[in-house]
Structure formats: C-alpha cells, structure tokens
Short mmCIF file of N, CA and C in Angstrom, two decimals:
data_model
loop_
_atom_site.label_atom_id
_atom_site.label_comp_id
_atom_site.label_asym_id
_atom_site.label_seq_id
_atom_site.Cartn_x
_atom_site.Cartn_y
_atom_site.Cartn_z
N UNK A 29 -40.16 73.99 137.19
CA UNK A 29 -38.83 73.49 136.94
C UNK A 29 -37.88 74.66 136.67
N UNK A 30 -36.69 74.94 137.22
CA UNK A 30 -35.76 75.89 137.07
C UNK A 30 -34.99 75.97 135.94
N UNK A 31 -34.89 76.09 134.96
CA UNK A 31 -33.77 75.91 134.08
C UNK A 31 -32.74 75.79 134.77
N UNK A 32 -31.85 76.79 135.33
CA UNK A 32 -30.77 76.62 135.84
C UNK A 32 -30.06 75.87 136.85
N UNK A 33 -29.37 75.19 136.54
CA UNK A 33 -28.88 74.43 137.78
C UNK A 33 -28.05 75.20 138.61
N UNK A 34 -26.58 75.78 137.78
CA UNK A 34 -25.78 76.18 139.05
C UNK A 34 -24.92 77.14 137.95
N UNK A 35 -24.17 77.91 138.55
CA UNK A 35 -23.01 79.03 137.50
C UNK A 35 -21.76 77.97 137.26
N UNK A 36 -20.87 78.09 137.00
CA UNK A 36 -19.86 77.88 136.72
C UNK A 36 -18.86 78.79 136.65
N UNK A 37 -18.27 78.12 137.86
CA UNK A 37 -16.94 79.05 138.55
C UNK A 37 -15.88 78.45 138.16
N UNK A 38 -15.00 78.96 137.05
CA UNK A 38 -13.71 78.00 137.05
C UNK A 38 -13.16 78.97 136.45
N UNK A 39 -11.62 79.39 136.12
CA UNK A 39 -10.20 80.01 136.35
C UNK A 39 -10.87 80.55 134.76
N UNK A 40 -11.20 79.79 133.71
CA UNK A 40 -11.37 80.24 132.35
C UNK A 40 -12.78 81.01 132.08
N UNK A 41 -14.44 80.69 133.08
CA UNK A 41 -15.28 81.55 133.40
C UNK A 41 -14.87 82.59 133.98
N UNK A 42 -13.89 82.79 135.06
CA UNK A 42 -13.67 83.90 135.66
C UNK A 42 -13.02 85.12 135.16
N UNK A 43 -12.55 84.33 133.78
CA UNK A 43 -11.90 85.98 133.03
C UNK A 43 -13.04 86.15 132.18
N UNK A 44 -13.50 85.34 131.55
CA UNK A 44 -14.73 85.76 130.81
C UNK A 44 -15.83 86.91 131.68
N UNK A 45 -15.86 86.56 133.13
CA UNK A 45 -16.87 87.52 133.58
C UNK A 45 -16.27 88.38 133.72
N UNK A 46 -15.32 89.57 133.47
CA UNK A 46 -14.69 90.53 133.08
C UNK A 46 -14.92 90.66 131.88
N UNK A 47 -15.62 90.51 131.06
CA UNK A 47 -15.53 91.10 129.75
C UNK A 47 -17.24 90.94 130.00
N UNK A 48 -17.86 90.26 131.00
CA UNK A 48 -19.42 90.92 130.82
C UNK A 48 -20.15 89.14 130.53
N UNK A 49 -19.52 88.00 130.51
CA UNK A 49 -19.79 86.96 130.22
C UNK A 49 -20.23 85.99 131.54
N UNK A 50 -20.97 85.17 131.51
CA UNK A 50 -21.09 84.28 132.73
C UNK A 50 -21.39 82.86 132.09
N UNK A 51 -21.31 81.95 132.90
CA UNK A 51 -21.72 80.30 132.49
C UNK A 51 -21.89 79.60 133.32
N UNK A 52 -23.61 79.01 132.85
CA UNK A 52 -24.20 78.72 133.91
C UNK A 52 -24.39 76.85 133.30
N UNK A 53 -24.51 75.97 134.13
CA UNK A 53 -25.16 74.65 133.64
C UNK A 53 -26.58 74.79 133.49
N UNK A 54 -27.17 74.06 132.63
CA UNK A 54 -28.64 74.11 132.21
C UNK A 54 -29.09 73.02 132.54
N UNK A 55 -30.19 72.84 132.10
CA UNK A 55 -31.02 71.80 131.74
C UNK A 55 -30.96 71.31 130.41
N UNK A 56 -31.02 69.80 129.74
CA UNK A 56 -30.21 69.45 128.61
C UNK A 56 -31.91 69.95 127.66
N UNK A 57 -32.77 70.44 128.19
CA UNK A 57 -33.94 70.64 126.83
C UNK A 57 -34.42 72.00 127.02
N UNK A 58 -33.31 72.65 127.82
CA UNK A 58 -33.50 74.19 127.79
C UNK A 58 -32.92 74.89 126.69
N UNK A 59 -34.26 75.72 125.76
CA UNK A 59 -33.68 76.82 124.85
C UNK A 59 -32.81 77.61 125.47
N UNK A 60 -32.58 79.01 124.33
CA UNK A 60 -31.83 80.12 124.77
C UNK A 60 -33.03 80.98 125.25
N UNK A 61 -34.03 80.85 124.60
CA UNK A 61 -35.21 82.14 125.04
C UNK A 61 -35.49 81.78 126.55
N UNK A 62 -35.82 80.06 127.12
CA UNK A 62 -35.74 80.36 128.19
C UNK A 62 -34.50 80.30 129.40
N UNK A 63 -33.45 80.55 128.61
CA UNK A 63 -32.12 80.60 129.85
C UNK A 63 -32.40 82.35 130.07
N UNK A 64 -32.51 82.83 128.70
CA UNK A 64 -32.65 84.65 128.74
C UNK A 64 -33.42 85.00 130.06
N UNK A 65 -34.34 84.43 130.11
CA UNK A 65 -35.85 84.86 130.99
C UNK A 65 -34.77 84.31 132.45
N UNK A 66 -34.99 83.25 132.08
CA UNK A 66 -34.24 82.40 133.78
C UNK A 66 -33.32 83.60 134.47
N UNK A 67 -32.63 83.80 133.39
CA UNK A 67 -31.05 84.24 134.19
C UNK A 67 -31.20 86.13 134.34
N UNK A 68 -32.63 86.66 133.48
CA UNK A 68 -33.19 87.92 133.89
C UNK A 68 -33.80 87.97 135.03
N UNK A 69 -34.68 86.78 135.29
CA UNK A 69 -35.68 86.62 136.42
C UNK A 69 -34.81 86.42 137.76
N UNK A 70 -34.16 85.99 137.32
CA UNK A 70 -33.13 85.36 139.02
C UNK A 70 -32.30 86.31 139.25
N UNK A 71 -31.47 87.22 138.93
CA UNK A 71 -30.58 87.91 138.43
C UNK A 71 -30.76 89.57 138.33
N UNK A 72 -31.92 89.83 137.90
CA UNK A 72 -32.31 91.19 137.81
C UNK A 72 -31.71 91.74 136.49
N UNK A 73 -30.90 91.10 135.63
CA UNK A 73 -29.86 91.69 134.91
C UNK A 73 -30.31 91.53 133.67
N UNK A 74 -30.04 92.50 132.25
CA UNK A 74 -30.40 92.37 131.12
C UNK A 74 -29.90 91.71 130.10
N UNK A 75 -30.07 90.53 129.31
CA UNK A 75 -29.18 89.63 128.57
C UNK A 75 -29.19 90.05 127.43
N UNK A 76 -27.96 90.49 126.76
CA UNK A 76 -27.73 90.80 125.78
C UNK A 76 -27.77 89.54 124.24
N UNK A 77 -27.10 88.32 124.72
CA UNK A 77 -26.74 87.15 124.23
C UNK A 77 -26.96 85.73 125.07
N UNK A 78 -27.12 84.66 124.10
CA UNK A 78 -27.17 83.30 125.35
C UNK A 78 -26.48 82.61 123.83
N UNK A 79 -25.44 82.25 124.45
CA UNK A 79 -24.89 81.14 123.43
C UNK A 79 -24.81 79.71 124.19
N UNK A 80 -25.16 78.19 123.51
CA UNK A 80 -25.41 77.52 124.59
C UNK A 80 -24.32 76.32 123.55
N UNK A 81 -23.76 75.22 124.47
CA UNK A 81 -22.71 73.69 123.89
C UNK A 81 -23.54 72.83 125.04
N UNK A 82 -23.44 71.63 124.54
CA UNK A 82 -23.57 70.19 125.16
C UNK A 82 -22.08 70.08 125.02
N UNK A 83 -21.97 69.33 126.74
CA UNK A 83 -20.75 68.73 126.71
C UNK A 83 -20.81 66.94 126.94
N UNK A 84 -20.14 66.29 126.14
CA UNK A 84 -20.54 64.51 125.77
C UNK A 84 -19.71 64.21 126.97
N UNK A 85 -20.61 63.51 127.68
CA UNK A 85 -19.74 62.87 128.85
C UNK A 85 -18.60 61.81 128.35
N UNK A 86 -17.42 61.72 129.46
CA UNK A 86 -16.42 61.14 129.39
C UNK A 86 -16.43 59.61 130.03
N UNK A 87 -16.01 59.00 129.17
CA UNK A 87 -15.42 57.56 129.18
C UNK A 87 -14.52 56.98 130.40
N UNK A 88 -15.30 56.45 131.61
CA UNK A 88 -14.60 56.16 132.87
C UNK A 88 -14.51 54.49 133.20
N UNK A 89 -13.12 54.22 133.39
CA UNK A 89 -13.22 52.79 133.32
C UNK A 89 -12.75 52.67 134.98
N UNK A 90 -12.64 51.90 136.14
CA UNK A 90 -12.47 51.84 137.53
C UNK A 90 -12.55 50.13 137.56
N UNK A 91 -10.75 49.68 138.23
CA UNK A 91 -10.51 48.42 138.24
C UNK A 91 -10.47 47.93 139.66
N UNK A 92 -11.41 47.19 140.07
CA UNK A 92 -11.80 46.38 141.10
C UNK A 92 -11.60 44.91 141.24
N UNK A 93 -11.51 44.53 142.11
CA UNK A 93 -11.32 43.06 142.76
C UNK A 93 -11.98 42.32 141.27
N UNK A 94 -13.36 42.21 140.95
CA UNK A 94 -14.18 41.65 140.28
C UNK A 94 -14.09 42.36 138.93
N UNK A 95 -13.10 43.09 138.34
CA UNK A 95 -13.03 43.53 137.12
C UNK A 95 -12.91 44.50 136.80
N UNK A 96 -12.82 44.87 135.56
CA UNK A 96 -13.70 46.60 135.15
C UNK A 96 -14.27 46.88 135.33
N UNK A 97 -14.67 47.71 135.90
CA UNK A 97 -16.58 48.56 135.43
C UNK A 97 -15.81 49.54 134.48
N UNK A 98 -16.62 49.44 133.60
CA UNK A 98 -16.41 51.03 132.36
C UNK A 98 -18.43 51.57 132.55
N UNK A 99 -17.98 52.88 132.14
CA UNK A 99 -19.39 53.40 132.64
C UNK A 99 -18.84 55.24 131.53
N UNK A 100 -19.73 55.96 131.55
CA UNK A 100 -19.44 57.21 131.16
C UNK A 100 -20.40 57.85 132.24
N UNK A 101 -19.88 59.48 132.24
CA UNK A 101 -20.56 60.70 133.43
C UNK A 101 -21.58 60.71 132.07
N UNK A 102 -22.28 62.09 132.99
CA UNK A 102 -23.41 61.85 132.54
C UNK A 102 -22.89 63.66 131.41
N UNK A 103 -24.00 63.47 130.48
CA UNK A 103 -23.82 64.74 129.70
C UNK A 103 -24.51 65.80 130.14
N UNK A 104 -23.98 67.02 129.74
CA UNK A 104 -23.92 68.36 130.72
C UNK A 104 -24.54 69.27 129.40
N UNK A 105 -25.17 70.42 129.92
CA UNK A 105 -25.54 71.32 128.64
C UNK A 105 -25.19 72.73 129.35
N UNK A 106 -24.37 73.40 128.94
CA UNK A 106 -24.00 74.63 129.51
C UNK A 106 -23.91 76.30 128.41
N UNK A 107 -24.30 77.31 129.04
CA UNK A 107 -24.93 78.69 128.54
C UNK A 107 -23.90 79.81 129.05
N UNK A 108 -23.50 80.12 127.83
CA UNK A 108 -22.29 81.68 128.34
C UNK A 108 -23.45 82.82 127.93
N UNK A 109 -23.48 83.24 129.00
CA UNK A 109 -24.41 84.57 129.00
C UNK A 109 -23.88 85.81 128.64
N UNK A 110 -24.24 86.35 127.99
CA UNK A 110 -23.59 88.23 127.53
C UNK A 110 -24.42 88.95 128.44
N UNK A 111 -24.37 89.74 129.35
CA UNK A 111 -25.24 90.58 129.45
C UNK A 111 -24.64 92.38 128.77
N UNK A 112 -25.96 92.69 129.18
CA UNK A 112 -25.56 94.91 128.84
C UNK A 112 -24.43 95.03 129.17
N UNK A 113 -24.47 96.20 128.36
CA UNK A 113 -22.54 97.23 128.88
C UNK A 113 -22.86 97.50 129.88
N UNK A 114 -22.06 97.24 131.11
CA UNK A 114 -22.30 97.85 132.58
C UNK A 114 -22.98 97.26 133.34
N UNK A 115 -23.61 95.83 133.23
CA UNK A 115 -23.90 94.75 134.52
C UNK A 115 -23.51 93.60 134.88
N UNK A 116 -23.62 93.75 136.12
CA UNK A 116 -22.60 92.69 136.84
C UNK A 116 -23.38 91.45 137.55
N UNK A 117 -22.87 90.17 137.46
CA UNK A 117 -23.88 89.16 138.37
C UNK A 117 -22.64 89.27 139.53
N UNK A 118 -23.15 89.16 140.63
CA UNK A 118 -22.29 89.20 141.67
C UNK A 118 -22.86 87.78 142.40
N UNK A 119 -22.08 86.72 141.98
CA UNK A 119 -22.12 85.45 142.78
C UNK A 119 -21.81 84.89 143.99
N UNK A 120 -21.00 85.92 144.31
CA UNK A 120 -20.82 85.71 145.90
C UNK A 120 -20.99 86.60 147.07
N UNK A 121 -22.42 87.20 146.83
CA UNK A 121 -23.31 88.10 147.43
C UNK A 121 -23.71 87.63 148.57
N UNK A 122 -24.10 86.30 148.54
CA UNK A 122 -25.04 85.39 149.31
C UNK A 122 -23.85 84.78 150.66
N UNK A 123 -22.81 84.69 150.69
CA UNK A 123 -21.78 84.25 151.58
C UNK A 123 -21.22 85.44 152.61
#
C-alpha cells in the first residue's frame, strides 16, 4: 500500500515550495514516520520535518426533480513536508 496518494499543487503550496515545503495527500491512518520514509523512498530527498491536518469534509446539498440529496465529500488527510537546506522535489520532471 503506498502512503501517498498525490502532491498538491495549488497557488498557496506553490509558494511554500520555495521556502523548501511540499504537500502531499495521504492516507487517513498514515503516521509521520511513514510519510518520512514514503516521500524519501519515492523522491530520493531528505526530510527534515512532516507536519500532517485532516481536512473534515464539506456539507453538499444538490436539488433535483425528486428533492434534496444532502451528502458530505469524503475526508482528506494531508502532509507539508520540510525537506534539507538545498533540495528540491521537481514535480514536473515526468511531463
């Protein structure tokens, strides 16, 4: 099983990875010891820090012929990575 699902690319990650930070989605029963390993093993890169939040899914209501449906997304667990002074994940290597 992978810990990691996918990085997280968005306008407020992308200044963070300038200062040496990345954020990746997890798995919701993944420690920090194993995101460290995950994101060394995949990555090549040395982790300085793993700070990790659950995010509580949001409250979605959608009005149809036959009513409401109310329903919520599903909950997310996500990891800002520190790595060493001086390494870089380069995410768009592969394109």
């Amino acid at each position: 099983m992978n810990v990691l699902k996918r990085p997280i690319i968005t306008e407020k990650y992308a200044a963070l990875n300038e200062v040496g930070k990345y954020a990746f989605e997890v798995e919701r029963n993944a420690n920090k010891v194993e995101i460290k390993k995950a994101v060394e093993k995949m990555y090549g890169v040395t982790v300085d820090k793993v700070s990790t939040m659950r995010s509580i899914g949001k409250k979605k209501t959608k009005y149809t012929k036959s009513g409401a449906v109310t329903g919520r997304t599903s909950l997310i667990k996500k990891a800002v990575v520190t790595l060493k002074e001086g390494e870089v994940i380069d995410f768009y290597s592969g394109i």
